[in-house]
Short mmCIF file of C-alpha atoms in Angstrom, two decimals:
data_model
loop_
_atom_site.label_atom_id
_atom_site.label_comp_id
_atom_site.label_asym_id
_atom_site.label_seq_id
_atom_site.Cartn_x
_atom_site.Cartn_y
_atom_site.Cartn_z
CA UNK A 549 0.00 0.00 0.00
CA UNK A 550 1.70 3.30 -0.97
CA UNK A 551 -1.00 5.70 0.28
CA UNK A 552 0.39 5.73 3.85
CA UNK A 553 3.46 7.49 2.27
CA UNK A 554 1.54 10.31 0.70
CA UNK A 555 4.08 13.01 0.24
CA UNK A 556 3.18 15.88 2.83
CA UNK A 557 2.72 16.77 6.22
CA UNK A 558 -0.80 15.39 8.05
CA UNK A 559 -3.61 18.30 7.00
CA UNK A 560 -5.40 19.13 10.13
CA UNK A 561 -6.58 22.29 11.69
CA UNK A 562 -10.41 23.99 12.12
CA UNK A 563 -11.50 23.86 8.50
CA UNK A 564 -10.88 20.20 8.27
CA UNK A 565 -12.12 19.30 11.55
CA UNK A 566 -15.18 21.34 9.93
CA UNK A 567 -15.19 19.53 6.64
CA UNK A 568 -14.42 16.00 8.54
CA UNK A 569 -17.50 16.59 10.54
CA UNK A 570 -20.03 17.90 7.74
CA UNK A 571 -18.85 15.05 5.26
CA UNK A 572 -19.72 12.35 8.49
CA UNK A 573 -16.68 10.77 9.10
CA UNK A 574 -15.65 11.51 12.77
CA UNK A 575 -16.98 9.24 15.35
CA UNK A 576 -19.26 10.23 18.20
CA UNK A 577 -16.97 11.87 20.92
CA UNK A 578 -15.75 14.20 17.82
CA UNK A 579 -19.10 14.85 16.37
CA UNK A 580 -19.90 15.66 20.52
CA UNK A 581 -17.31 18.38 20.14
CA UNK A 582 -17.80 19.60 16.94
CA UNK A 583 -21.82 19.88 17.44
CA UNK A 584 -20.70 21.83 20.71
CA UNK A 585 -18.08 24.01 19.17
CA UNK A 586 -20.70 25.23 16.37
CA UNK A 587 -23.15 26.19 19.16
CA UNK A 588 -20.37 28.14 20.68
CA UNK A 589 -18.26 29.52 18.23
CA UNK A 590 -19.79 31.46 15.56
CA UNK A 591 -16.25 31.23 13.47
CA UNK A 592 -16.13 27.64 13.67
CA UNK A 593 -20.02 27.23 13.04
CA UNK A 594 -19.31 29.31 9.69
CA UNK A 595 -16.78 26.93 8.38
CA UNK A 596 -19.18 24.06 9.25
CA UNK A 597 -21.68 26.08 6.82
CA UNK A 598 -19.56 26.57 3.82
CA UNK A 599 -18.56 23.14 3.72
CA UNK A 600 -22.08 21.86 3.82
CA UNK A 601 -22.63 24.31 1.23
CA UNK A 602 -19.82 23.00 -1.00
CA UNK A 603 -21.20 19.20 -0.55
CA UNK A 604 -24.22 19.81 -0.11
CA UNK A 605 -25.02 19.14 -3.94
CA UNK A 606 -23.82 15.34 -3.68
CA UNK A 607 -27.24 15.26 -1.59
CA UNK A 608 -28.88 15.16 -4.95
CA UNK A 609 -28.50 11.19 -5.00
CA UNK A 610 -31.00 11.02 -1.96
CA UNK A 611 -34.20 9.59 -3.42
CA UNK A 612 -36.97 10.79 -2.52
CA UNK A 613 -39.36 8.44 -0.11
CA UNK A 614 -42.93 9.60 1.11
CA UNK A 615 -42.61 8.57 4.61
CA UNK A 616 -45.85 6.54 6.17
CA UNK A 617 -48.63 9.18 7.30
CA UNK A 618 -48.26 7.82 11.10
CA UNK A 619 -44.83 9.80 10.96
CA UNK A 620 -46.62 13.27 10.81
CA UNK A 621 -49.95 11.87 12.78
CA UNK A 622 -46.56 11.97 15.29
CA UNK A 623 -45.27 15.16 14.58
CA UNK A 624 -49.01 16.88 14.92
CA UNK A 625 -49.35 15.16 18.64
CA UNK A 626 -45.92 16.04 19.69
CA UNK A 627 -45.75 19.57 18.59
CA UNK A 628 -49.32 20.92 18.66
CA UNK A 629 -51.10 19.27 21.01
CA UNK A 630 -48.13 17.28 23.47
CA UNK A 631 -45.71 20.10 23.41
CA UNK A 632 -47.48 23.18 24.76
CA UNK A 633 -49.02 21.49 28.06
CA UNK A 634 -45.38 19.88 28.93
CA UNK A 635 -43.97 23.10 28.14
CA UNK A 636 -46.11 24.82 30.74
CA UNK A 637 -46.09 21.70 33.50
CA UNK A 638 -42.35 21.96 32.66
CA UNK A 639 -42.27 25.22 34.26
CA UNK A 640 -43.69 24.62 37.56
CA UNK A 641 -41.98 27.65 39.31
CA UNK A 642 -44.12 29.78 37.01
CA UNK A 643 -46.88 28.03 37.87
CA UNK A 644 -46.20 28.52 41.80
CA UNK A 645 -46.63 31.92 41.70
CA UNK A 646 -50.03 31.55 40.07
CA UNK A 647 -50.97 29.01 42.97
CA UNK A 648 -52.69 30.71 45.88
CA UNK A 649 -55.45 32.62 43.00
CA UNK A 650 -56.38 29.33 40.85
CA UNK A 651 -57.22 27.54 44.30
CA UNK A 652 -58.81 30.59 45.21
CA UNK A 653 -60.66 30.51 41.94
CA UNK A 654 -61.25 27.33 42.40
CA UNK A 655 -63.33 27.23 45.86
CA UNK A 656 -65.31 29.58 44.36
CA UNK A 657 -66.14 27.93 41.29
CA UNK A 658 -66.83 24.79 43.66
CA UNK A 659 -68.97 27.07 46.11
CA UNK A 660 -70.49 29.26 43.82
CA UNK A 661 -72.25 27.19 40.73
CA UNK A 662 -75.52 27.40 42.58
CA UNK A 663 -75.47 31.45 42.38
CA UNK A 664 -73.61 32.00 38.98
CA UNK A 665 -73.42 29.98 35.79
CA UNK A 666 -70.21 28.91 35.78
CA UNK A 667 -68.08 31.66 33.49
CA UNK A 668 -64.61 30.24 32.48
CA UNK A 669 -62.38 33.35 33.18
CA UNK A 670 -59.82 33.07 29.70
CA UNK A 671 -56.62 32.36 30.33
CA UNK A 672 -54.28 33.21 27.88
CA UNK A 673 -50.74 32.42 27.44
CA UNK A 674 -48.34 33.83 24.91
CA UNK A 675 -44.24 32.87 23.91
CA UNK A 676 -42.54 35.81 23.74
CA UNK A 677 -39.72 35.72 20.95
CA UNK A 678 -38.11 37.63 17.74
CA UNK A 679 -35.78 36.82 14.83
CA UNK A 680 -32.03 37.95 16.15
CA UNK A 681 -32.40 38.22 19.58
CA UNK A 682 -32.08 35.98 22.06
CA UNK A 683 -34.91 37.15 24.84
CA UNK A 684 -37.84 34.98 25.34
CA UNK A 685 -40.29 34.84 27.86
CA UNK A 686 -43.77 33.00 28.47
CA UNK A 687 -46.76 35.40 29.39
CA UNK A 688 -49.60 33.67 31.15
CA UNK A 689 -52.60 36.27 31.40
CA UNK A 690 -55.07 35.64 34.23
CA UNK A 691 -58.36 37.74 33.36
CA UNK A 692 -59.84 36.48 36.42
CA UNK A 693 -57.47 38.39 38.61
CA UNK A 694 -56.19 40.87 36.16
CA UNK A 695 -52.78 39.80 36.24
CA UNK A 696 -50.03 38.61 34.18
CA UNK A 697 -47.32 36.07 34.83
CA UNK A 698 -43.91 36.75 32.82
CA UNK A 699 -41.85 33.55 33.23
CA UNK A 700 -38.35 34.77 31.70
CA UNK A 701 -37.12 31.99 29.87
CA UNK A 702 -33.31 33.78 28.29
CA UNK A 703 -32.22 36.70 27.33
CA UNK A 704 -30.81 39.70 29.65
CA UNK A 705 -30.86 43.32 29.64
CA UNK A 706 -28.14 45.82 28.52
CA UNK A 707 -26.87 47.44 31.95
CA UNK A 708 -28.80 50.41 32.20
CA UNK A 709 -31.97 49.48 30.12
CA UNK A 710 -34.74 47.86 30.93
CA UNK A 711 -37.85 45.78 29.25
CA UNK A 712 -40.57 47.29 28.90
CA UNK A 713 -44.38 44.95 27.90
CA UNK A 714 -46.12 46.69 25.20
CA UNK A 715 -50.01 45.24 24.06
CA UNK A 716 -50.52 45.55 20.52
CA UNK A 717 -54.31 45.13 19.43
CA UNK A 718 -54.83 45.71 15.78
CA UNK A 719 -53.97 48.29 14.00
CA UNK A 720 -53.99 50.71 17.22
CA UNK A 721 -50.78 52.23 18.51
CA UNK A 722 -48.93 50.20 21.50
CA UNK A 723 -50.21 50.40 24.95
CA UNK A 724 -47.69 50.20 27.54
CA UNK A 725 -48.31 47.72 30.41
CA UNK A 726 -45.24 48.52 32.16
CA UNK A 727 -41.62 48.17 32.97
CA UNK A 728 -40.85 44.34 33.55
CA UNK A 729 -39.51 43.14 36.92
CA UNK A 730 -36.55 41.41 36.75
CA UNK A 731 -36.32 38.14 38.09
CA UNK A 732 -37.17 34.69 36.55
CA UNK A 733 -40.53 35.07 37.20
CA UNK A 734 -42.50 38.68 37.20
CA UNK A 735 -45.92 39.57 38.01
CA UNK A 736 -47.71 42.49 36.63
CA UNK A 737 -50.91 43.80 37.25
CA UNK A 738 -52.91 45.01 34.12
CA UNK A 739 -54.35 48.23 33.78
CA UNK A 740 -58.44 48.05 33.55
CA UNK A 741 -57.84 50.22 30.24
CA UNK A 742 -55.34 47.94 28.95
CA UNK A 743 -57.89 44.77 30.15
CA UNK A 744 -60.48 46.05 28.28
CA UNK A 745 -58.80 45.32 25.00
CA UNK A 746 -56.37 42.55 25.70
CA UNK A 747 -58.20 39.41 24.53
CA UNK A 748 -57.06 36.77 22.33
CA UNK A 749 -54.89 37.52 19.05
CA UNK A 750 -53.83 40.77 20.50
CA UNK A 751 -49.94 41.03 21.02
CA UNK A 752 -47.27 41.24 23.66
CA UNK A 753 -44.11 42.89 22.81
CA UNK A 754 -40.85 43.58 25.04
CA UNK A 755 -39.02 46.51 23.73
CA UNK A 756 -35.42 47.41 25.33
CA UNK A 757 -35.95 50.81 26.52
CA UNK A 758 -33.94 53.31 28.88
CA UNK A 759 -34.04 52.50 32.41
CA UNK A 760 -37.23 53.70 33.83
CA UNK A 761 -39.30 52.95 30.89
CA UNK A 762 -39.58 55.09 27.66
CA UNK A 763 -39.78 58.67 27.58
CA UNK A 764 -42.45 59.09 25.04
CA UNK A 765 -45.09 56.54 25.70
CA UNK A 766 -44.22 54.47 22.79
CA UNK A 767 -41.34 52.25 22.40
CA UNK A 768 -38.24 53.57 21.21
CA UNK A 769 -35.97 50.30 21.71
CA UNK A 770 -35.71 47.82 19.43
CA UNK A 771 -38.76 44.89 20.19
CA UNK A 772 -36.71 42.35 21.64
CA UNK A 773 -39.24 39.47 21.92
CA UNK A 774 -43.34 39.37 20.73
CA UNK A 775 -46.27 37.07 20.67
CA UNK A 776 -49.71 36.75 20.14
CA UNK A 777 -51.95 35.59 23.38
CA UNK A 778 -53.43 32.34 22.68
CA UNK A 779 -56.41 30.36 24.03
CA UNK A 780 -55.01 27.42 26.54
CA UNK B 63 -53.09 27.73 13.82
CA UNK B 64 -50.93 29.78 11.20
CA UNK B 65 -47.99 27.95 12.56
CA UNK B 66 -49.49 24.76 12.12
CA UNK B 67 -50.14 25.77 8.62
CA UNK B 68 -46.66 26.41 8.08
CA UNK B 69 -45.65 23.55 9.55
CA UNK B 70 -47.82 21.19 7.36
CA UNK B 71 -46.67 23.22 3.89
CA UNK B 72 -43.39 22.73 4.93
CA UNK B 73 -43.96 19.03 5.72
CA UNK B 74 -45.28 18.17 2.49
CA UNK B 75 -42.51 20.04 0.66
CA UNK B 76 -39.41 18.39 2.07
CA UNK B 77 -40.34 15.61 4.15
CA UNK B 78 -40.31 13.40 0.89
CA UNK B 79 -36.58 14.41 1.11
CA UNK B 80 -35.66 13.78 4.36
CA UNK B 81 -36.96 10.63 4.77
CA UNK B 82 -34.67 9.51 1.48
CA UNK B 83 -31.98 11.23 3.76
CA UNK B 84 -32.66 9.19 6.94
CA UNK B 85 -33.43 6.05 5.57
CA UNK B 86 -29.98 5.97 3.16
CA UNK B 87 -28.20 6.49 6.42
CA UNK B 88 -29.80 4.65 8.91
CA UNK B 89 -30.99 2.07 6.43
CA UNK B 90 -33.74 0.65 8.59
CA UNK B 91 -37.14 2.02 7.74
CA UNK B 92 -38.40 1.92 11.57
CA UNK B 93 -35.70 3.93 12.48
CA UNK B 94 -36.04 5.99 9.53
CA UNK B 95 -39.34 7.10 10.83
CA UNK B 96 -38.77 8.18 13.97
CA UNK B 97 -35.46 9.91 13.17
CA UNK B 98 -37.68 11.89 10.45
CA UNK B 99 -39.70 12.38 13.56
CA UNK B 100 -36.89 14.30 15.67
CA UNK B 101 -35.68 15.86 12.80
CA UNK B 102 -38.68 17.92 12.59
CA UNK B 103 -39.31 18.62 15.52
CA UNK B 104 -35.61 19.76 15.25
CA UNK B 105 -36.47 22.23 12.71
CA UNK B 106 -39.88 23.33 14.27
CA UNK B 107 -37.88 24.42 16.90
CA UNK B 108 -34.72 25.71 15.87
CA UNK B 109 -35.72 27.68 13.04
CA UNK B 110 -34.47 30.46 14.05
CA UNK B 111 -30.82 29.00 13.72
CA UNK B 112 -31.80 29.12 10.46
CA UNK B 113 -31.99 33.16 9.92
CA UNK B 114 -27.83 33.09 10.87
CA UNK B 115 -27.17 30.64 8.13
CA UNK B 116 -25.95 31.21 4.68
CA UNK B 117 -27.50 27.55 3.53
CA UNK B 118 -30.62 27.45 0.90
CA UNK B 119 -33.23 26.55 3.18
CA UNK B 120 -33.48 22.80 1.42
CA UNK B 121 -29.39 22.54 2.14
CA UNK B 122 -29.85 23.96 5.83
CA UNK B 123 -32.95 20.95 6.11
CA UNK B 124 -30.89 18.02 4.85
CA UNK B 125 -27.85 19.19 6.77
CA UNK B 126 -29.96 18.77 9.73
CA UNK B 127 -31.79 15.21 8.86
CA UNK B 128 -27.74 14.08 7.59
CA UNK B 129 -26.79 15.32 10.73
CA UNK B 130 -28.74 13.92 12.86
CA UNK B 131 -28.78 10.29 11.40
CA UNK B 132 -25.49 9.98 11.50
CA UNK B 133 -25.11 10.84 15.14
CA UNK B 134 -27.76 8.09 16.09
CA UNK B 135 -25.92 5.38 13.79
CA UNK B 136 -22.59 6.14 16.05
CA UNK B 137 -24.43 6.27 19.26
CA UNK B 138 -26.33 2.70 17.94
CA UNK B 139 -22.60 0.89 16.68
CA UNK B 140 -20.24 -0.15 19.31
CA UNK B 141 -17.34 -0.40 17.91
CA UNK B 142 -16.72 -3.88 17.44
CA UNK B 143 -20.25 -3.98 15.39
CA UNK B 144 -19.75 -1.19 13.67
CA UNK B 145 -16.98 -3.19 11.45
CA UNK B 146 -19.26 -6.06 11.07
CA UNK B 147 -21.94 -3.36 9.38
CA UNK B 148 -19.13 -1.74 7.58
CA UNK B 149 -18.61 -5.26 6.04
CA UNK B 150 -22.34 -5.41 4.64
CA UNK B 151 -22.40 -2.51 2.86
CA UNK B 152 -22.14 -2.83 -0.19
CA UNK B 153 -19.41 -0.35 -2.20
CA UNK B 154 -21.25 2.32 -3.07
CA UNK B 155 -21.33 2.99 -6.61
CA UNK B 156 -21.35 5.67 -8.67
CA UNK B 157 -23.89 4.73 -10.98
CA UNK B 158 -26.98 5.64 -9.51
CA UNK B 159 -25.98 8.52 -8.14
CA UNK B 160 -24.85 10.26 -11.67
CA UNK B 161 -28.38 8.74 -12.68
CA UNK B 162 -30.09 11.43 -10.40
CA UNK B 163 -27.94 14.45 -11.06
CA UNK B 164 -29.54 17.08 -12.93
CA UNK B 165 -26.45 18.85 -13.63
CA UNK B 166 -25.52 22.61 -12.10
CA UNK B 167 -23.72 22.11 -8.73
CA UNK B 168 -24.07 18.64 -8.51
CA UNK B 169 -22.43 18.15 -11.81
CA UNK B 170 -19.41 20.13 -11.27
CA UNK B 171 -19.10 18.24 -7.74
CA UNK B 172 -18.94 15.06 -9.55
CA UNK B 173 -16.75 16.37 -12.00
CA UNK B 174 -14.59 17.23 -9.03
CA UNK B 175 -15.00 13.76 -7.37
CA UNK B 176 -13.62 12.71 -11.04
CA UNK B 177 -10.56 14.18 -10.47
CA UNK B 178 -9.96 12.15 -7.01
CA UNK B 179 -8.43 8.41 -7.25
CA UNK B 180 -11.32 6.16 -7.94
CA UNK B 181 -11.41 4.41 -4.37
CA UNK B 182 -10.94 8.04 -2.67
CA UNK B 183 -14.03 9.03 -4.89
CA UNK B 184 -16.16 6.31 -3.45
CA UNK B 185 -14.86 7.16 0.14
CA UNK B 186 -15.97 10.59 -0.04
CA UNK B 187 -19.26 9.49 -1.35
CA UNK B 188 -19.90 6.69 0.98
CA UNK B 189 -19.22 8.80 3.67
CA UNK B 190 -21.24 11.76 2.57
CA UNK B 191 -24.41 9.99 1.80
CA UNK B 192 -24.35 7.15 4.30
CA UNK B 193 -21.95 8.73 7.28
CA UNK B 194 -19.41 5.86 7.25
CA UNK B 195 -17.39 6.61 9.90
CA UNK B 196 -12.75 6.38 9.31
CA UNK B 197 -13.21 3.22 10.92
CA UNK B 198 -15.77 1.84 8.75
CA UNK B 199 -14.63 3.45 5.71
CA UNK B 200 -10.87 2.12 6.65
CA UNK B 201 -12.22 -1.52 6.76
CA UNK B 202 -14.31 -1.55 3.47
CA UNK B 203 -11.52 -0.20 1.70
CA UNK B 204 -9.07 -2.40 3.78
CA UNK B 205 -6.13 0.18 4.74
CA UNK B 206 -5.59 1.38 8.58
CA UNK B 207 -7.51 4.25 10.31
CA UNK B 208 -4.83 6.98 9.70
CA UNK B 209 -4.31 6.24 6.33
CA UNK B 210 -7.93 6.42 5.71
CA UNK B 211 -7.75 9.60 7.63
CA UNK B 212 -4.84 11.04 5.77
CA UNK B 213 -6.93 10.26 2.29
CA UNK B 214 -10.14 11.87 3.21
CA UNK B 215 -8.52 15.07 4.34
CA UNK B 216 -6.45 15.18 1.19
CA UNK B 217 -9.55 14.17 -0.83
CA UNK B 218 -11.58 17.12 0.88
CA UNK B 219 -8.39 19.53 0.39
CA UNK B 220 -8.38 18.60 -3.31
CA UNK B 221 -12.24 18.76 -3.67
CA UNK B 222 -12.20 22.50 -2.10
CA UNK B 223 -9.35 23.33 -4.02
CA UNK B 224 -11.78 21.87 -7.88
CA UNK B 225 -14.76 23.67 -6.66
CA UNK B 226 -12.95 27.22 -6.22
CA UNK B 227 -11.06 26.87 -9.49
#
């Protein structure tokens, strides 16, 4: 075999530990690292990228096969209907702080059937996110007890700034609700104006504004996260 | 409900795809399946990875299915198996593959590939569209790991070098 004697020295370095890993070779302690350096390092991550880009036509030979129907019968369950309940169970802390009114709530809607037809007080939740920025959190509003639950998921504040929870309802100009609390989990209560109109499809945005809250009544920062309440 | 719309376009464009993805790679149509599964839900939930990357969005989708196949094939060979699968596979030839290129990029890859020795060619390609691992790749072909090594990294220096000419 004369290929062990290739003339040159051994090629190594990042670009080939990038190509090495996109073409599938490396075994899985190197793949470990390599998945973990591309999360980490946005150099390394971009060398990852242009090799899949230069291989990526070979990918052509993949025929295509119409998986079963019981694959996305899967996918539905697991993302639309699984996923949003074990996200929220998932975040019991949030839930904690919600406690002491839902058992509240919930003597009274024991006790009180007799006097009142039972109303279901909405309860909407909302995930809080935007393209390019890394700040989400998960609004839970509580009509009931005009309050809303901010469980901050990632994402921190410039020093000196703070987030600030807009509601967007149609067309109409942003309504402030008020600076956000730091802390993983934040309480706020809502403004009987702002209650009026927050329902469901109406939006929560976080802009990043001076500390203190914007100056002008309408945000100035860039929106950092936003989400439209939904139904739970 | 509009993301689940999304979702379900996006399904029916590319999941065709992917599955041809996972299934060359993992080569068992169970596993196939759910691998498909976790690839999507993957995407669902990483799309926002996607906005930082330079790929074509059908590039950046079967990176991630290629991806993640071949990381469950290593976590499911121990080693001492892995040879023993690396011995069933048949050589994978170029034949059917130049069948389905429609010419563009993929031809001037191939061309590229052309330029390699033949059983460097076949190395690149049987790792690229099945994830053979050095150590399977070095027993097929019958030469030790770090020679193996040594060609692939040459092979992929060369390649680069073709495609930027």
């Amino acid at each position: 075999m004369t290929l062990a004697q290739d003339d040159g020295p051994e090629p190594g370095g990042d670009d080939l530990f990038a190509a090495e890993y996109v073409l599938g070779v490396l075994d899985a302690d190197e793949r470990e690292i390599a998945s973990r350096r591309i999360d980490a390092d946005a150099t390394f991550a971009r060398l990852v990228d242009a090799w899949e880009a230069r291989l990526s036509p070979m990918a052509a030979a993949y025929p295509e096969t119409e998986p079963p129907i019981r694959v996305k019968e899967a996918l539905d369950r697991r993302l639309f209907v699984a996923e949003p309940r074990s996200g929220l169970w998932s975040s019991l802390a949030f839930w904690r702080g919600l406690a002491a009114a839902s058992v509240a709530a919930l003597a009274i809607t024991i006790a009180v059937p007799y006097l009142n037809p039972p109303v279901e007080p909405p309860r909407l939740v909302a995930s809080l996110t935007a393209d390019g920025s890394d700040v989400r959190y998960l609004a839970v509003y509580d009509a009931a007890h005009r309050k809303i639950g901010l469980s901050h998921v990632s994402g921190e504040r410039a020093a000196g700034k703070d987030f600030e929870l807009w509601m967007i309802e149609g067309k109409n100009a942003p309504v402030s609700m008020g600076i956000i609390p730091a802390g993983q989990i934040a309480h706020m209560t809502i403004a009987p104006a702002v209650q009026e109109k927050l329902a469901q499809g109406a939006v929560l945005a976080v802009s990043l504004e001076p500390a203190g809250g914007s100056p002008t009544g309408q945000p100035t920062g860039p929106v950092v996260a936003a989400g439209d309440l939904k139904s739970i | 409900m509009k993301d689940r719309a999304a979702f379900d376009l996006l399904y029916r464009q590319t999941s065709a795809k992917l599955f041809g993805v996972c299934l060359r790679v993992l080569k068992d149509r169970g596993e196939a399946e759910e691998a498909l599964q976790e690839v999507f839900v993957k995407i669902w939930t990483k799309a926002d990875r996607f906005a930082v990357s330079e790929l074509s969005p059908i590039s950046w989708l079967v990176a991630i299915a290629r991806n993640h196949a071949i990381d469950r094939i290593r976590a499911r060979r121990e080693p001492a198996t892995y040879i023993d699968a690396a011995l069933e596979v048949a050589d994978p030839a170029p034949g059917p593959e130049a069948a389905v290129v429609a010419g563009g990029e993929s031809e001037r890859i191939y061309r590229c590939l052309d330029e390699l020795e033949k059983d460097r060619a076949a190395a690149v390609r049987g790792a690229y569209l099945q994830g053979e691992s050095y150590a399977e790749l070095a027993v097929r072909h019958g030469v030790p790991l770090n020679t193996m090594r040594t060609w692939l990294r040459r092979s992929l220096l060369k390649l680069r070098e073709c495609l930027e000419r």
